[in-house]
């Protein structure tokens, strides 16, 4: 068997928010909050909020802009989350709509039709609803037979999804469509200086199939690992209703310093173990497509793996334009720079996130 990624697709919304716009919105909110609560702040009952700056965001993350599903609601300091219009149950959901668009691109690149696909996997951090599975909605919209399911391993969902696709093909499926639709702006606390800049909205897709003669990237080896941690957490869920609880504290939050300190060596160790297992060294890896969460993290991981003199270009960064797109980030990096890898050369696709969860996939460019 030669199980390969033979096509990828990418969709992003038309609206984008620059760091300048985001900072102006947050700082206006902070100024108003501090004025409205000046007495409580002076008495020590509330903490004073602090504004942000473009320089802080870029230095902390490497992010310059992000695509969003709807920007006016996010920038409105009386709201600070997207404005969306509810769709009826007879209409295609927003997540399915984006997934279909990305999937059609991947199918076209791979030269396959809906009749050629047996499995659809929606692998991402956030599902628009609990059920019916959005993957089944995508499957239906495309007219694919077989089966579909949703899966969530946070930002590692794409690498874990590739493993599930690989195993499904080994078990007899002809082709798998994996889709990663991340509408992350809906779960982000735009009132928080520490995280308001992190995420962007996007959809990616990939076709995985067994082919001995179709160009693509062969899945040589896949290594997955999970390790429980509360350092990245989102507590929003249906039980909040029963607890009479809802507020910004239930949304995405993280201890960024602990994540940086703990995740970087863990990811590097897994990549090095994978290289050793496959009798390769870092110099033989043309591109490291790492999770697009933080440029500083990726630079450090690359140094741990390839040495201090490693060229930064070997780990392409796309989060300057897209920000952190959770599971989709590694797929965007691959989609944008796959042409830089020649036939016979290797690449590593590695994602990591809440859980902790880490997935590393060793790929080889094949003709």
Tab-separated table of N, CA, C and O in Angstrom, residues 217-340:
chain	number	residue	atom	x	y	z
A	217	UNK	N	1.664	13.168	-1.338
A	217	UNK	CA	2.549	12.953	-0.188
A	217	UNK	C	2.168	11.648	0.499
A	217	UNK	O	1.064	11.519	1.033
A	218	UNK	N	3.085	10.690	0.482
A	218	UNK	CA	2.838	9.397	1.117
A	218	UNK	C	2.962	9.522	2.631
A	218	UNK	O	3.907	10.138	3.145
A	219	UNK	N	2.005	8.932	3.345
A	219	UNK	CA	2.053	8.891	4.805
A	219	UNK	C	2.988	7.756	5.208
A	219	UNK	O	2.593	6.595	5.263
A	220	UNK	N	4.234	8.090	5.476
A	220	UNK	CA	5.249	7.090	5.797
A	220	UNK	C	5.070	6.582	7.222
A	220	UNK	O	5.195	5.391	7.497
A	221	UNK	N	4.782	7.506	8.152
A	221	UNK	CA	4.686	7.123	9.554
A	221	UNK	C	3.854	8.171	10.292
A	221	UNK	O	3.965	9.368	10.009
A	222	UNK	N	3.022	7.699	11.222
A	222	UNK	CA	2.201	8.600	12.027
A	222	UNK	C	2.394	8.250	13.498
A	222	UNK	O	2.308	7.087	13.887
A	223	UNK	N	2.656	9.264	14.315
A	223	UNK	CA	2.862	9.058	15.747
A	223	UNK	C	1.948	10.015	16.500
A	223	UNK	O	1.989	11.233	16.287
A	224	UNK	N	1.111	9.480	17.394
A	224	UNK	CA	0.176	10.276	18.175
A	224	UNK	C	0.451	10.096	19.665
A	224	UNK	O	0.834	9.011	20.102
A	225	UNK	N	0.213	11.161	20.428
A	225	UNK	CA	0.374	11.073	21.882
A	225	UNK	C	-0.527	12.101	22.557
A	225	UNK	O	-0.698	13.214	22.066
A	226	UNK	N	-1.116	11.701	23.693
A	226	UNK	CA	-1.908	12.631	24.493
A	226	UNK	C	-1.430	12.592	25.937
A	226	UNK	O	-0.942	11.570	26.421
A	227	UNK	N	-1.577	13.746	26.586
A	227	UNK	CA	-1.120	13.891	27.970
A	227	UNK	C	-1.993	14.957	28.620
A	227	UNK	O	-2.006	16.102	28.172
A	228	UNK	N	-2.735	14.603	29.660
A	228	UNK	CA	-3.738	15.525	30.191
A	228	UNK	C	-3.117	16.782	30.795
A	228	UNK	O	-2.135	16.722	31.534
A	229	UNK	N	-3.723	17.915	30.459
A	229	UNK	CA	-3.300	19.196	31.005
A	229	UNK	C	-4.477	20.164	30.980
A	229	UNK	O	-5.292	20.147	30.058
A	230	UNK	N	-4.550	21.026	32.006
A	230	UNK	CA	-5.565	22.076	32.065
A	230	UNK	C	-5.035	23.410	31.552
A	230	UNK	O	-5.741	24.421	31.652
A	231	UNK	N	-3.846	23.438	31.015
A	231	UNK	CA	-3.231	24.704	30.637
A	231	UNK	C	-3.867	25.347	29.408
A	231	UNK	O	-3.630	26.533	29.147
A	232	UNK	N	-4.624	24.575	28.637
A	232	UNK	CA	-5.470	25.119	27.581
A	232	UNK	C	-6.847	24.502	27.785
A	232	UNK	O	-6.975	23.276	27.799
A	233	UNK	N	-7.865	25.339	27.961
A	233	UNK	CA	-9.175	24.777	28.307
A	233	UNK	C	-10.304	25.658	27.778
A	233	UNK	O	-10.182	26.880	27.703
A	234	UNK	N	-11.398	25.001	27.415
A	234	UNK	CA	-12.640	25.663	27.029
A	234	UNK	C	-13.770	24.895	27.699
A	234	UNK	O	-13.998	23.730	27.384
A	235	UNK	N	-14.472	25.515	28.641
A	235	UNK	CA	-15.498	24.833	29.430
A	235	UNK	C	-16.914	25.026	28.908
A	235	UNK	O	-17.874	24.640	29.576
A	236	UNK	N	-17.051	25.632	27.732
A	236	UNK	CA	-18.395	25.863	27.209
A	236	UNK	C	-19.018	24.541	26.752
A	236	UNK	O	-18.426	23.774	26.014
A	237	UNK	N	-20.232	24.275	27.203
A	237	UNK	CA	-20.919	23.041	26.822
A	237	UNK	C	-22.358	23.044	27.302
A	237	UNK	O	-22.817	23.974	27.972
A	238	UNK	N	-23.082	21.992	26.982
A	238	UNK	CA	-24.516	21.965	27.271
A	238	UNK	C	-24.823	21.908	28.762
A	238	UNK	O	-25.896	22.321	29.198
A	239	UNK	N	-23.891	21.434	29.577
A	239	UNK	CA	-24.143	21.386	31.016
A	239	UNK	C	-24.136	22.775	31.657
A	239	UNK	O	-24.633	22.942	32.773
A	240	UNK	N	-23.577	23.768	30.956
A	240	UNK	CA	-23.592	25.126	31.504
A	240	UNK	C	-25.020	25.584	31.791
A	240	UNK	O	-25.277	26.313	32.746
A	241	UNK	N	-25.951	25.158	30.948
A	241	UNK	CA	-27.370	25.520	31.136
A	241	UNK	C	-27.888	25.006	32.471
A	241	UNK	O	-28.602	25.707	33.190
A	242	UNK	N	-27.514	23.802	32.822
A	242	UNK	CA	-27.977	23.193	34.070
A	242	UNK	C	-27.291	23.809	35.283
A	242	UNK	O	-27.835	23.775	36.390
A	243	UNK	N	-26.102	24.350	35.072
A	243	UNK	CA	-25.366	24.979	36.162
A	243	UNK	C	-25.706	26.462	36.293
A	243	UNK	O	-25.141	27.157	37.140
A	244	UNK	N	-26.614	26.942	35.425
A	244	UNK	CA	-26.957	28.369	35.384
A	244	UNK	C	-25.704	29.220	35.235
A	244	UNK	O	-25.544	30.248	35.892
A	245	UNK	N	-24.821	28.750	34.373
A	245	UNK	CA	-23.535	29.417	34.217
A	245	UNK	C	-23.281	29.759	32.761
A	245	UNK	O	-23.449	28.931	31.869
A	246	UNK	N	-22.932	30.991	32.527
A	246	UNK	CA	-22.400	31.392	31.227
A	246	UNK	C	-21.644	32.691	31.399
A	246	UNK	O	-22.104	33.616	32.064
A	247	UNK	N	-20.495	32.758	30.798
A	247	UNK	CA	-19.693	33.973	30.906
A	247	UNK	C	-18.380	33.794	30.180
A	247	UNK	O	-18.065	32.706	29.674
A	248	UNK	N	-17.594	34.859	30.132
A	248	UNK	CA	-16.333	34.813	29.412
A	248	UNK	C	-15.369	33.773	29.966
A	248	UNK	O	-14.514	33.253	29.240
A	249	UNK	N	-15.497	33.448	31.254
A	249	UNK	CA	-14.583	32.483	31.863
A	249	UNK	C	-14.755	31.079	31.305
A	249	UNK	O	-13.870	30.233	31.464
A	250	UNK	N	-15.878	30.814	30.634
A	250	UNK	CA	-16.129	29.494	30.067
A	250	UNK	C	-15.521	29.332	28.680
A	250	UNK	O	-15.467	28.227	28.147
A	251	UNK	N	-15.080	30.438	28.086
A	251	UNK	CA	-14.528	30.396	26.742
A	251	UNK	C	-13.063	29.985	26.783
A	251	UNK	O	-12.522	29.650	27.830
A	252	UNK	N	-12.420	30.024	25.629
A	252	UNK	CA	-11.012	29.650	25.526
A	252	UNK	C	-10.156	30.431	26.513
A	252	UNK	O	-10.258	31.655	26.620
A	253	UNK	N	-9.323	29.718	27.240
A	253	UNK	CA	-8.310	30.373	28.068
A	253	UNK	C	-7.099	29.454	28.166
A	253	UNK	O	-7.211	28.233	28.027
A	254	UNK	N	-5.952	30.045	28.393
A	254	UNK	CA	-4.728	29.245	28.488
A	254	UNK	C	-3.698	29.950	29.347
A	254	UNK	O	-3.731	31.169	29.507
A	255	UNK	N	-2.794	29.143	29.874
A	255	UNK	CA	-1.604	29.657	30.532
A	255	UNK	C	-0.482	29.526	29.501
A	255	UNK	O	0.181	28.493	29.392
A	256	UNK	N	-0.314	30.587	28.722
A	256	UNK	CA	0.590	30.528	27.580
A	256	UNK	C	2.016	30.183	27.927
A	256	UNK	O	2.688	29.451	27.199
A	257	UNK	N	2.501	30.681	29.050
A	257	UNK	CA	3.897	30.416	29.424
A	257	UNK	C	4.125	28.947	29.729
A	257	UNK	O	5.141	28.362	29.337
A	258	UNK	N	3.171	28.342	30.448
A	258	UNK	CA	3.303	26.908	30.753
A	258	UNK	C	3.196	26.072	29.486
A	258	UNK	O	3.933	25.091	29.321
A	259	UNK	N	2.283	26.453	28.600
A	259	UNK	CA	2.136	25.719	27.346
A	259	UNK	C	3.437	25.768	26.556
A	259	UNK	O	3.916	24.742	26.056
A	260	UNK	N	4.009	26.949	26.447
A	260	UNK	CA	5.264	27.114	25.712
A	260	UNK	C	6.356	26.231	26.306
A	260	UNK	O	7.053	25.502	25.584
A	261	UNK	N	6.490	26.287	27.611
A	261	UNK	CA	7.561	25.565	28.300
A	261	UNK	C	7.392	24.058	28.207
A	261	UNK	O	8.388	23.323	28.078
A	262	UNK	N	6.155	23.568	28.256
A	262	UNK	CA	5.917	22.128	28.303
A	262	UNK	C	5.757	21.490	26.924
A	262	UNK	O	6.177	20.350	26.707
A	263	UNK	N	5.148	22.227	25.987
A	263	UNK	CA	4.819	21.625	24.696
A	263	UNK	C	6.014	21.581	23.752
A	263	UNK	O	6.214	20.587	23.044
A	264	UNK	N	6.817	22.629	23.716
A	264	UNK	CA	7.939	22.669	22.761
A	264	UNK	C	8.867	21.456	22.878
A	264	UNK	O	9.148	20.783	21.876
A	265	UNK	N	9.367	21.137	24.075
A	265	UNK	CA	10.243	19.960	24.166
A	265	UNK	C	9.513	18.651	23.881
A	265	UNK	O	10.107	17.713	23.344
A	266	UNK	N	8.223	18.578	24.232
A	266	UNK	CA	7.452	17.369	23.971
A	266	UNK	C	7.329	17.116	22.471
A	266	UNK	O	7.531	15.985	21.991
A	267	UNK	N	6.991	18.152	21.709
A	267	UNK	CA	6.858	18.019	20.252
A	267	UNK	C	8.198	17.665	19.625
A	267	UNK	O	8.281	16.763	18.776
A	268	UNK	N	9.247	18.356	20.034
A	268	UNK	CA	10.580	18.077	19.480
A	268	UNK	C	11.007	16.646	19.757
A	268	UNK	O	11.575	15.973	18.884
A	269	UNK	N	10.731	16.176	20.958
A	269	UNK	CA	11.075	14.803	21.308
A	269	UNK	C	10.344	13.805	20.415
A	269	UNK	O	10.939	12.828	19.935
A	270	UNK	N	9.047	14.047	20.164
A	270	UNK	CA	8.283	13.138	19.314
A	270	UNK	C	8.796	13.129	17.885
A	270	UNK	O	8.901	12.078	17.248
A	271	UNK	N	9.138	14.313	17.367
A	271	UNK	CA	9.670	14.382	16.006
A	271	UNK	C	11.005	13.651	15.924
A	271	UNK	O	11.257	12.882	14.987
A	272	UNK	N	11.874	13.867	16.899
A	272	UNK	CA	13.180	13.199	16.896
A	272	UNK	C	13.033	11.686	16.999
A	272	UNK	O	13.779	10.932	16.357
A	273	UNK	N	12.082	11.230	17.807
A	273	UNK	CA	11.824	9.795	17.907
A	273	UNK	C	11.331	9.231	16.583
A	273	UNK	O	11.718	8.120	16.186
A	274	UNK	N	10.504	9.994	15.898
A	274	UNK	CA	9.996	9.536	14.603
A	274	UNK	C	11.112	9.465	13.561
A	274	UNK	O	11.178	8.516	12.772
A	275	UNK	N	11.979	10.450	13.587
A	275	UNK	CA	13.120	10.431	12.663
A	275	UNK	C	14.016	9.230	12.933
A	275	UNK	O	14.441	8.524	12.004
A	276	UNK	N	14.310	8.983	14.203
A	276	UNK	CA	15.160	7.848	14.565
A	276	UNK	C	14.512	6.529	14.151
A	276	UNK	O	15.186	5.635	13.611
A	277	UNK	N	13.214	6.408	14.393
A	277	UNK	CA	12.487	5.188	14.030
A	277	UNK	C	12.596	4.900	12.541
A	277	UNK	O	12.706	3.740	12.118
A	278	UNK	N	12.566	5.961	11.732
A	278	UNK	CA	12.589	5.801	10.279
A	278	UNK	C	13.977	5.991	9.680
A	278	UNK	O	14.114	6.142	8.460
A	279	UNK	N	14.995	5.984	10.554
A	279	UNK	CA	16.400	6.065	10.143
A	279	UNK	C	16.666	7.288	9.274
A	279	UNK	O	17.325	7.218	8.229
A	280	UNK	N	16.136	8.415	9.741
A	280	UNK	CA	16.347	9.685	9.055
A	280	UNK	C	16.949	10.680	10.039
A	280	UNK	O	16.862	10.503	11.255
A	281	UNK	N	17.567	11.735	9.499
A	281	UNK	CA	18.020	12.827	10.357
A	281	UNK	C	17.328	14.112	9.923
A	281	UNK	O	16.722	14.187	8.842
A	282	UNK	N	17.434	15.137	10.749
A	282	UNK	CA	16.703	16.379	10.495
A	282	UNK	C	17.099	17.026	9.184
A	282	UNK	O	16.279	17.695	8.538
A	283	UNK	N	18.346	16.848	8.753
A	283	UNK	CA	18.804	17.456	7.506
A	283	UNK	C	18.071	16.902	6.291
A	283	UNK	O	18.062	17.528	5.224
A	284	UNK	N	17.481	15.726	6.439
A	284	UNK	CA	16.760	15.103	5.329
A	284	UNK	C	15.299	15.551	5.245
A	284	UNK	O	14.580	15.114	4.350
A	285	UNK	N	14.879	16.411	6.145
A	285	UNK	CA	13.496	16.904	6.141
A	285	UNK	C	13.479	18.275	5.473
A	285	UNK	O	14.029	19.242	5.995
A	286	UNK	N	12.827	18.365	4.326
A	286	UNK	CA	12.818	19.615	3.556
A	286	UNK	C	11.946	20.671	4.233
A	286	UNK	O	12.308	21.857	4.284
A	287	UNK	N	10.767	20.264	4.709
A	287	UNK	CA	9.859	21.205	5.349
A	287	UNK	C	9.254	20.607	6.618
A	287	UNK	O	8.871	19.428	6.638
A	288	UNK	N	9.179	21.445	7.654
A	288	UNK	CA	8.478	21.102	8.884
A	288	UNK	C	7.201	21.941	8.918
A	288	UNK	O	7.254	23.153	9.133
A	289	UNK	N	6.059	21.305	8.661
A	289	UNK	CA	4.774	21.997	8.710
A	289	UNK	C	4.227	21.850	10.127
A	289	UNK	O	3.567	20.867	10.465
A	290	UNK	N	4.535	22.849	10.945
A	290	UNK	CA	4.192	22.799	12.362
A	290	UNK	C	2.899	23.556	12.632
A	290	UNK	O	2.523	24.466	11.890
A	291	UNK	N	2.243	23.186	13.703
A	291	UNK	CA	1.010	23.854	14.118
A	291	UNK	C	1.218	25.366	14.178
A	291	UNK	O	2.204	25.851	14.740
A	292	UNK	N	0.280	26.094	13.607
A	292	UNK	CA	0.425	27.541	13.491
A	292	UNK	C	-0.236	28.244	14.672
A	292	UNK	O	-1.286	28.881	14.557
A	293	UNK	N	0.388	28.125	15.828
A	293	UNK	CA	-0.112	28.786	17.032
A	293	UNK	C	0.740	29.987	17.398
A	293	UNK	O	0.223	31.016	17.824
A	294	UNK	N	2.050	29.850	17.217
A	294	UNK	CA	2.957	30.879	17.707
A	294	UNK	C	4.289	30.736	16.977
A	294	UNK	O	4.903	29.664	16.992
A	295	UNK	N	4.737	31.799	16.350
A	295	UNK	CA	5.980	31.746	15.581
A	295	UNK	C	7.178	31.435	16.461
A	295	UNK	O	8.108	30.734	16.042
A	296	UNK	N	7.164	31.934	17.691
A	296	UNK	CA	8.282	31.687	18.601
A	296	UNK	C	8.366	30.216	18.995
A	296	UNK	O	9.461	29.657	19.117
A	297	UNK	N	7.218	29.583	19.211
A	297	UNK	CA	7.198	28.156	19.520
A	297	UNK	C	7.788	27.356	18.374
A	297	UNK	O	8.618	26.451	18.576
A	298	UNK	N	7.362	27.670	17.152
A	298	UNK	CA	7.831	26.908	15.996
A	298	UNK	C	9.327	27.078	15.769
A	298	UNK	O	10.029	26.132	15.407
A	299	UNK	N	9.825	28.274	16.010
A	299	UNK	CA	11.256	28.509	15.863
A	299	UNK	C	12.048	27.699	16.881
A	299	UNK	O	13.097	27.112	16.551
A	300	UNK	N	11.551	27.636	18.114
A	300	UNK	CA	12.248	26.866	19.148
A	300	UNK	C	12.203	25.375	18.852
A	300	UNK	O	13.211	24.672	19.006
A	301	UNK	N	11.037	24.860	18.437
A	301	UNK	CA	10.921	23.438	18.099
A	301	UNK	C	11.877	23.083	16.970
A	301	UNK	O	12.564	22.042	17.006
A	302	UNK	N	11.953	23.945	15.959
A	302	UNK	CA	12.866	23.698	14.846
A	302	UNK	C	14.311	23.638	15.329
A	302	UNK	O	15.094	22.788	14.895
A	303	UNK	N	14.691	24.517	16.255
A	303	UNK	CA	16.048	24.500	16.795
A	303	UNK	C	16.318	23.227	17.580
A	303	UNK	O	17.415	22.654	17.506
A	304	UNK	N	15.326	22.778	18.370
A	304	UNK	CA	15.475	21.530	19.125
A	304	UNK	C	15.704	20.336	18.190
A	304	UNK	O	16.459	19.414	18.513
A	305	UNK	N	15.046	20.371	17.034
A	305	UNK	CA	15.099	19.227	16.120
A	305	UNK	C	16.263	19.331	15.140
A	305	UNK	O	17.011	18.368	14.937
A	306	UNK	N	16.400	20.494	14.511
A	306	UNK	CA	17.355	20.637	13.410
A	306	UNK	C	18.616	21.398	13.780
A	306	UNK	O	19.506	21.562	12.948
A	307	UNK	N	18.700	21.889	15.011
A	307	UNK	CA	19.893	22.609	15.441
A	307	UNK	C	19.701	24.113	15.410
A	307	UNK	O	18.814	24.643	14.744
A	308	UNK	N	20.551	24.818	16.122
A	308	UNK	CA	20.408	26.268	16.280
A	308	UNK	C	20.576	27.022	14.977
A	308	UNK	O	20.084	28.136	14.832
A	309	UNK	N	21.281	26.444	14.021
A	309	UNK	CA	21.529	27.136	12.759
A	309	UNK	C	20.484	26.812	11.696
A	309	UNK	O	20.652	27.195	10.534
A	310	UNK	N	19.425	26.151	12.081
A	310	UNK	CA	18.392	25.754	11.111
A	310	UNK	C	17.748	26.984	10.482
A	310	UNK	O	17.468	27.984	11.150
A	311	UNK	N	17.533	26.916	9.162
A	311	UNK	CA	16.890	28.016	8.451
A	311	UNK	C	15.414	28.083	8.842
A	311	UNK	O	14.692	27.091	8.765
A	312	UNK	N	14.983	29.257	9.235
A	312	UNK	CA	13.594	29.437	9.671
A	312	UNK	C	12.621	29.058	8.562
A	312	UNK	O	11.519	28.573	8.819
A	313	UNK	N	13.029	29.235	7.298
A	313	UNK	CA	12.158	28.933	6.162
A	313	UNK	C	11.783	27.453	6.084
A	313	UNK	O	10.812	27.097	5.406
A	314	UNK	N	12.529	26.610	6.792
A	314	UNK	CA	12.207	25.179	6.752
A	314	UNK	C	10.929	24.874	7.531
A	314	UNK	O	10.343	23.800	7.361
A	315	UNK	N	10.509	25.810	8.369
A	315	UNK	CA	9.231	25.669	9.078
A	315	UNK	C	8.354	26.861	8.695
A	315	UNK	O	8.312	27.873	9.398
A	316	UNK	N	7.666	26.776	7.549
A	316	UNK	CA	6.913	27.926	7.027
A	316	UNK	C	5.883	28.452	8.017
A	316	UNK	O	5.222	27.674	8.717
A	317	UNK	N	5.758	29.764	8.058
A	317	UNK	CA	4.800	30.432	8.928
A	317	UNK	C	3.700	31.070	8.079
A	317	UNK	O	3.990	31.849	7.159
A	318	UNK	N	2.463	30.734	8.370
A	318	UNK	CA	1.329	31.350	7.675
A	318	UNK	C	0.432	32.090	8.663
A	318	UNK	O	-0.544	32.727	8.263
A	319	UNK	N	0.759	32.017	9.959
A	319	UNK	CA	-0.122	32.629	10.954
A	319	UNK	C	-0.034	34.149	10.948
A	319	UNK	O	-0.872	34.814	11.550
A	320	UNK	N	0.968	34.724	10.252
A	320	UNK	CA	0.994	36.178	10.123
A	320	UNK	C	-0.239	36.670	9.382
A	320	UNK	O	-0.799	37.724	9.692
A	321	UNK	N	-0.711	35.899	8.405
A	321	UNK	CA	-1.908	36.248	7.641
A	321	UNK	C	-3.176	35.649	8.229
A	321	UNK	O	-4.228	36.302	8.265
A	322	UNK	N	-3.098	34.397	8.700
A	322	UNK	CA	-4.287	33.650	9.108
A	322	UNK	C	-4.504	33.609	10.610
A	322	UNK	O	-5.595	33.248	11.057
A	323	UNK	N	-3.474	33.922	11.411
A	323	UNK	CA	-3.490	33.725	12.858
A	323	UNK	C	-3.563	32.224	13.157
A	323	UNK	O	-3.334	31.389	12.279
A	324	UNK	N	-3.855	31.879	14.396
A	324	UNK	CA	-3.984	30.478	14.794
A	324	UNK	C	-5.345	29.974	14.303
A	324	UNK	O	-6.383	30.456	14.737
A	325	UNK	N	-5.320	29.016	13.410
A	325	UNK	CA	-6.570	28.446	12.888
A	325	UNK	C	-6.766	27.022	13.406
A	325	UNK	O	-7.378	26.181	12.743
A	326	UNK	N	-6.237	26.771	14.584
A	326	UNK	CA	-6.408	25.492	15.270
A	326	UNK	C	-5.986	24.339	14.362
A	326	UNK	O	-4.900	24.351	13.818
A	327	UNK	N	-6.848	23.337	14.173
A	327	UNK	CA	-6.466	22.137	13.430
A	327	UNK	C	-6.051	22.430	11.998
A	327	UNK	O	-5.252	21.705	11.402
A	328	UNK	N	-6.581	23.506	11.414
A	328	UNK	CA	-6.355	23.782	10.000
A	328	UNK	C	-4.972	24.349	9.702
A	328	UNK	O	-4.525	24.323	8.548
A	329	UNK	N	-4.280	24.863	10.722
A	329	UNK	CA	-3.027	25.563	10.483
A	329	UNK	C	-1.977	24.750	9.750
A	329	UNK	O	-1.340	25.241	8.809
A	330	UNK	N	-1.772	23.509	10.170
A	330	UNK	CA	-0.753	22.683	9.507
A	330	UNK	C	-1.144	22.390	8.064
A	330	UNK	O	-0.290	22.299	7.183
A	331	UNK	N	-2.456	22.245	7.825
A	331	UNK	CA	-2.915	21.962	6.470
A	331	UNK	C	-2.747	23.184	5.563
A	331	UNK	O	-2.452	23.041	4.377
A	332	UNK	N	-2.934	24.394	6.123
A	332	UNK	CA	-2.694	25.598	5.331
A	332	UNK	C	-1.219	25.695	4.959
A	332	UNK	O	-0.859	25.987	3.818
A	333	UNK	N	-0.343	25.463	5.959
A	333	UNK	CA	1.099	25.528	5.706
A	333	UNK	C	1.494	24.537	4.606
A	333	UNK	O	2.285	24.877	3.710
A	334	UNK	N	0.948	23.345	4.652
A	334	UNK	CA	1.229	22.346	3.624
A	334	UNK	C	0.662	22.784	2.276
A	334	UNK	O	1.340	22.719	1.242
A	335	UNK	N	-0.590	23.228	2.277
A	335	UNK	CA	-1.264	23.634	1.040
A	335	UNK	C	-0.499	24.759	0.348
A	335	UNK	O	-0.366	24.759	-0.880
A	336	UNK	N	0.009	25.706	1.133
A	336	UNK	CA	0.676	26.872	0.573
A	336	UNK	C	2.096	26.595	0.087
A	336	UNK	O	2.591	27.287	-0.825
A	337	UNK	N	2.788	25.624	0.685
A	337	UNK	CA	4.222	25.443	0.396
A	337	UNK	C	4.586	24.044	-0.082
A	337	UNK	O	5.766	23.717	-0.178
A	338	UNK	N	3.601	23.215	-0.389
A	338	UNK	CA	3.886	21.842	-0.839
A	338	UNK	C	4.772	21.828	-2.079
A	338	UNK	O	5.578	20.905	-2.282
A	339	UNK	N	4.645	22.852	-2.916
A	339	UNK	CA	5.435	22.917	-4.153
A	339	UNK	C	6.927	23.085	-3.877
A	339	UNK	O	7.751	22.862	-4.777
A	340	UNK	N	7.292	23.470	-2.666
A	340	UNK	CA	8.697	23.660	-2.322
A	340	UNK	C	9.412	22.339	-2.045
A	340	UNK	O	10.639	22.312	-1.926
